[in-house]
Short mmCIF file of C-alpha atoms in Angstrom, two decimals:
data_model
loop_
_atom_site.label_atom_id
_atom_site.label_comp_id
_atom_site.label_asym_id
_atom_site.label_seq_id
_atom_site.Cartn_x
_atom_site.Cartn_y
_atom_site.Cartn_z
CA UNK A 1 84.86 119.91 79.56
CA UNK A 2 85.57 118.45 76.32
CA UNK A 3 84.31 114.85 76.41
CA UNK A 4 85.54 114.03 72.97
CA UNK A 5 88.84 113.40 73.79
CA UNK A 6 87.83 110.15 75.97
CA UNK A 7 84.65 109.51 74.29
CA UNK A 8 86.31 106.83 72.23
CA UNK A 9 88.03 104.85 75.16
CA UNK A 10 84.70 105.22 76.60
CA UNK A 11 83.00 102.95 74.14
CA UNK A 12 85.85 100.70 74.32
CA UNK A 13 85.71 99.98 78.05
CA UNK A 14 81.73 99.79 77.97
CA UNK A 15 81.69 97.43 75.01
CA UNK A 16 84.65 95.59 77.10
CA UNK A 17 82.52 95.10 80.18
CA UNK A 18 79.74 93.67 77.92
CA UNK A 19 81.86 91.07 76.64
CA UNK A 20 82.85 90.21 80.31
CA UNK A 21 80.91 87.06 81.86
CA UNK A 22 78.09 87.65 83.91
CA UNK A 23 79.97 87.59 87.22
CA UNK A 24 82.13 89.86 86.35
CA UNK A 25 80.08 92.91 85.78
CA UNK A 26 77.93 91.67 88.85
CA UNK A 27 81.60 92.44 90.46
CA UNK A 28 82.43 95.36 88.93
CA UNK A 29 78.60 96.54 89.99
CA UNK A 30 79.36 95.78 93.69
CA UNK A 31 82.84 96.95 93.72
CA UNK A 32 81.96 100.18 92.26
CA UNK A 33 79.85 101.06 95.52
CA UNK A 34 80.98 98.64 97.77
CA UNK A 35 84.74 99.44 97.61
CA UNK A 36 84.38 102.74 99.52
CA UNK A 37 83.25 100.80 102.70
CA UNK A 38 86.61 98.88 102.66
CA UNK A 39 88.37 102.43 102.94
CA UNK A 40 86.06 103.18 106.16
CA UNK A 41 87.13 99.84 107.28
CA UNK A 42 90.83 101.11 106.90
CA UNK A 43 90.29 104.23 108.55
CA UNK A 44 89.24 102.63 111.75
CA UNK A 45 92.20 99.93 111.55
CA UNK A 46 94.77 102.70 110.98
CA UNK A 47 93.40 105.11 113.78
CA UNK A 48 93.75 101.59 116.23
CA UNK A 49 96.88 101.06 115.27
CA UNK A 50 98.03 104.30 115.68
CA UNK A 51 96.68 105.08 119.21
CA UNK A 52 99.79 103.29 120.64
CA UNK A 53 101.99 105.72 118.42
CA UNK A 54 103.20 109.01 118.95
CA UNK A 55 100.35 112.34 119.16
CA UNK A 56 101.65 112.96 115.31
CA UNK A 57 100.61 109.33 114.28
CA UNK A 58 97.29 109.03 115.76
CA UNK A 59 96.74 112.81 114.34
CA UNK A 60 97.26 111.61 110.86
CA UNK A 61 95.13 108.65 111.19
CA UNK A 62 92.65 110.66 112.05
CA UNK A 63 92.74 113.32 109.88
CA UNK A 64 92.48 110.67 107.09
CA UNK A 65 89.17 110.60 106.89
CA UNK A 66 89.03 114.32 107.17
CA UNK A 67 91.43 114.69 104.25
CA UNK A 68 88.92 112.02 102.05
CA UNK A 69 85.63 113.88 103.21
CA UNK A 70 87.88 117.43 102.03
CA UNK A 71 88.48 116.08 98.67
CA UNK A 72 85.02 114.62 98.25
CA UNK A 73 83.87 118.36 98.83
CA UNK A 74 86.64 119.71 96.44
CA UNK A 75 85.58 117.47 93.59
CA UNK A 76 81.59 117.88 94.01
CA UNK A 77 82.05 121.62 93.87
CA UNK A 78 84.08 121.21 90.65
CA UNK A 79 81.03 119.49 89.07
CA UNK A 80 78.66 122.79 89.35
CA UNK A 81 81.73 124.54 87.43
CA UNK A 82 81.59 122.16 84.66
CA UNK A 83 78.14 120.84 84.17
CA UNK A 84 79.55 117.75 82.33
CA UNK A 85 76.36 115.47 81.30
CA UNK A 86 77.09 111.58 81.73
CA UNK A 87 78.66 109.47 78.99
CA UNK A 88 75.67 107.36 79.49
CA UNK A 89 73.28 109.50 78.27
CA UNK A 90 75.53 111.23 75.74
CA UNK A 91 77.82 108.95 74.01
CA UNK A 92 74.87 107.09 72.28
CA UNK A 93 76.59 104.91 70.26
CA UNK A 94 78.27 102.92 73.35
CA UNK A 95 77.13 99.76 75.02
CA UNK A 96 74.52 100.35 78.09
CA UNK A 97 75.41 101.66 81.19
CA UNK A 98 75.54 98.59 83.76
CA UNK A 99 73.87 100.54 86.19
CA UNK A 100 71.10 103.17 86.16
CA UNK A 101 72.67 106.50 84.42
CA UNK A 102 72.13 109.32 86.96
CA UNK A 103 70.11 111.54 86.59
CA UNK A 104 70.31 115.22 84.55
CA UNK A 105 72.24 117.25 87.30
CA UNK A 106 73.88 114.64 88.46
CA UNK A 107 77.29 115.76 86.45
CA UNK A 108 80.04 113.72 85.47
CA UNK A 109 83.59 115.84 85.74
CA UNK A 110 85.38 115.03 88.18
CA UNK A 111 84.71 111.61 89.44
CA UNK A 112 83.64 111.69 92.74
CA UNK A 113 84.19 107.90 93.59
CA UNK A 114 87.71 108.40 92.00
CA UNK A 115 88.32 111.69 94.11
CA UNK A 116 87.16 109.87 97.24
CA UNK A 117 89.19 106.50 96.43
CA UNK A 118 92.61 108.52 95.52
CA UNK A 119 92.18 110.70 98.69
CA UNK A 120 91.65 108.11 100.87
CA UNK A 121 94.46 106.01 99.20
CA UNK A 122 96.82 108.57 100.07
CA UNK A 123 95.55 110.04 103.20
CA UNK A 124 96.00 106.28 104.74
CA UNK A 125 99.57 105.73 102.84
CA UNK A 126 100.28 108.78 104.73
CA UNK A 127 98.82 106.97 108.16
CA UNK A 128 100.34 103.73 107.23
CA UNK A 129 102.70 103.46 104.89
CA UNK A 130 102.58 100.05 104.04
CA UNK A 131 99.38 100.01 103.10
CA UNK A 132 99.88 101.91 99.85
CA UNK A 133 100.48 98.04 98.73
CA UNK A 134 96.78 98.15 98.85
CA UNK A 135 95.28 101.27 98.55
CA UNK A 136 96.62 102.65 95.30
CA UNK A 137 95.44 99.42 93.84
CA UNK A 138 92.18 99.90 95.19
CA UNK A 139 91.59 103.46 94.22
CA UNK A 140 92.45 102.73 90.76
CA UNK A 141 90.30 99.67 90.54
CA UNK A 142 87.76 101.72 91.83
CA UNK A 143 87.97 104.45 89.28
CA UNK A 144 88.63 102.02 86.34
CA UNK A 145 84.93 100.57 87.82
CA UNK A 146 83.22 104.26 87.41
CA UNK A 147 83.90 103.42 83.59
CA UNK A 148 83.49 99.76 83.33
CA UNK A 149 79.96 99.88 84.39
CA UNK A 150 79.33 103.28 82.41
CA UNK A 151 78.89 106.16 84.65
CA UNK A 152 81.59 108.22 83.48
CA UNK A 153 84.74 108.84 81.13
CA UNK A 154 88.23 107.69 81.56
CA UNK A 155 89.24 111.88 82.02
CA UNK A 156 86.68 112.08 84.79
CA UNK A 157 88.41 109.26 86.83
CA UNK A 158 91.98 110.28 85.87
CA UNK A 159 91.19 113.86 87.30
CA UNK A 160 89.51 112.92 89.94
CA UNK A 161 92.24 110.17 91.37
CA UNK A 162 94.88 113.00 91.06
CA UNK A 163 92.53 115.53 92.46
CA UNK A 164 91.40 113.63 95.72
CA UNK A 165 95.15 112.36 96.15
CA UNK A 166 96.21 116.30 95.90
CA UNK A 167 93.83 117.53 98.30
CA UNK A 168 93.92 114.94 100.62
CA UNK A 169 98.23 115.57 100.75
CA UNK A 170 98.09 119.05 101.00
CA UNK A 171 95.02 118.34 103.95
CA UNK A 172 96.65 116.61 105.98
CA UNK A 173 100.32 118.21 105.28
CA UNK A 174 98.96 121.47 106.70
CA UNK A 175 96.87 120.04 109.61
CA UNK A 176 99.45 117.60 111.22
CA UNK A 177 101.03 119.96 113.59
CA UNK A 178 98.27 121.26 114.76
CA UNK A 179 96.32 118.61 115.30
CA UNK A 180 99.72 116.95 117.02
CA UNK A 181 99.66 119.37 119.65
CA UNK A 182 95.61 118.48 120.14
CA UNK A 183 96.34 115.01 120.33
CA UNK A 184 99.02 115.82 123.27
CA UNK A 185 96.93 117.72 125.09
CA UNK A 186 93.85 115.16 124.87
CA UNK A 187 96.02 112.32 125.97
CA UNK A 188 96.26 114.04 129.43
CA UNK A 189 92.45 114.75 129.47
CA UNK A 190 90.41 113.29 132.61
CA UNK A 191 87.38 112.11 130.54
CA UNK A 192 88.11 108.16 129.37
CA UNK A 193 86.62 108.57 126.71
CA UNK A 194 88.73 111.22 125.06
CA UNK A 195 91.80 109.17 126.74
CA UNK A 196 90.88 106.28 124.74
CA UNK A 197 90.09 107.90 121.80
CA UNK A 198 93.60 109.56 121.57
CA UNK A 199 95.13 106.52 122.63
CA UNK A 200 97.92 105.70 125.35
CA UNK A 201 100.62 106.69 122.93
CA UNK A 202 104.01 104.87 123.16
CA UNK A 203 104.90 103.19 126.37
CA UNK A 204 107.77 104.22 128.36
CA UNK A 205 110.87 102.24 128.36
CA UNK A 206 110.56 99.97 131.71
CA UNK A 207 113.34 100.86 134.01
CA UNK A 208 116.35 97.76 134.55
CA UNK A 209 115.97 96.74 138.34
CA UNK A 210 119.30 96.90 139.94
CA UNK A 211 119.98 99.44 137.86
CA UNK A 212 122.97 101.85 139.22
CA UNK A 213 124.40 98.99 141.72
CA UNK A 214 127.58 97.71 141.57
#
């Protein structure tokens, strides 16, 4: 991959966060790492939510996480195709990394933080639609971090949002009907545990007393 391209807005953003204040980049250090448990925290609350829904909404939230954990695995193969070293280590001239470079090996192209964040912002928009008030903000915030604190280049992020958002779409697109029908079925299973897991689904409409007398 041709890192020249970015190289430039590379050194910008680095020499950016160095002019920051000090809590700032302590911020953009925690948020960086940090931000992906607030997507596992949104996973659970959109699989609760959904339990009371229909087999098709509880199979979506669930396959959320699925779809992120696909796109992750999408995006880290990617990086053995393009052996792209780190910006930290190659773009000399640029302000220091905020946090340790990774190691040789440990390529750049595609982002996997970004691929994770924009999979997981769309797998949940696709569990909860609402929340895309939230998530897309997040994901982007958390691949603008992967550059702020000097880990990667802006093309490694950009890729890697659309990437995880593509794969996690196309995921759970294809996997919705069947796992629909497995939701169904597990909602009529005699072990409680798998009851409560798939949820009670919607409740039936209570019927009118009197109803049918003159």
């Amino acid at each position: 991959m041709d890192s020249s391209i970015t190289s430039g807005l590379y050194r910008d953003i680095t020499d950016f966060a160095h002019d920051m204040p000090s809590w700032v980049r302590h911020l953009a250090e925690l948020w960086t790492e940090a931000g992906l448990l607030l997507f596992g925290v949104l996973f659970v609350v959109a699989w609760w939510r959904a339990r009371g829904g229909s087999s098709r909404a509880i199979a979506v939230a669930v396959l959320a996480p699925l779809a992120t954990a696909a796109g992750y695995v999408v995006s880290e193969s990617l990086k053995t195709v393009f052996d792209e070293e780190r910006p930290c280590r190659t773009v000399t001239d640029a302000a220091a990394s905020l946090v340790t470079c990774p190691p040789t090996g440990d390529w750049s192209f595609p982002s996997n933080h970004a691929s994770i964040a924009g999979a997981a912002a769309v797998a949940l928009s696709m569990a909860w639609p609402r929340i895309w008030l939230l998530t897309v903000p997040m994901a982007l915030l958390m691949a603008f971090s992967r550059v702020f604190v000097g880990v990667h280049y802006p093309h490694d992020v950009m890729v890697g949002l659309v990437l995880g958002g593509v794969v996690a779409a196309v995921f759970t697109t294809v996997l919705t009907r069947p796992a629909g029908a497995l939701f169904t079925t597990l909602r009529t299973s005699g072990t409680g545990v798998v009851r409560w897991f798939a949820g009670p689904g919607p409740s039936e409409a209570p019927v009118r007393s009197g109803a049918g007398h003159g």
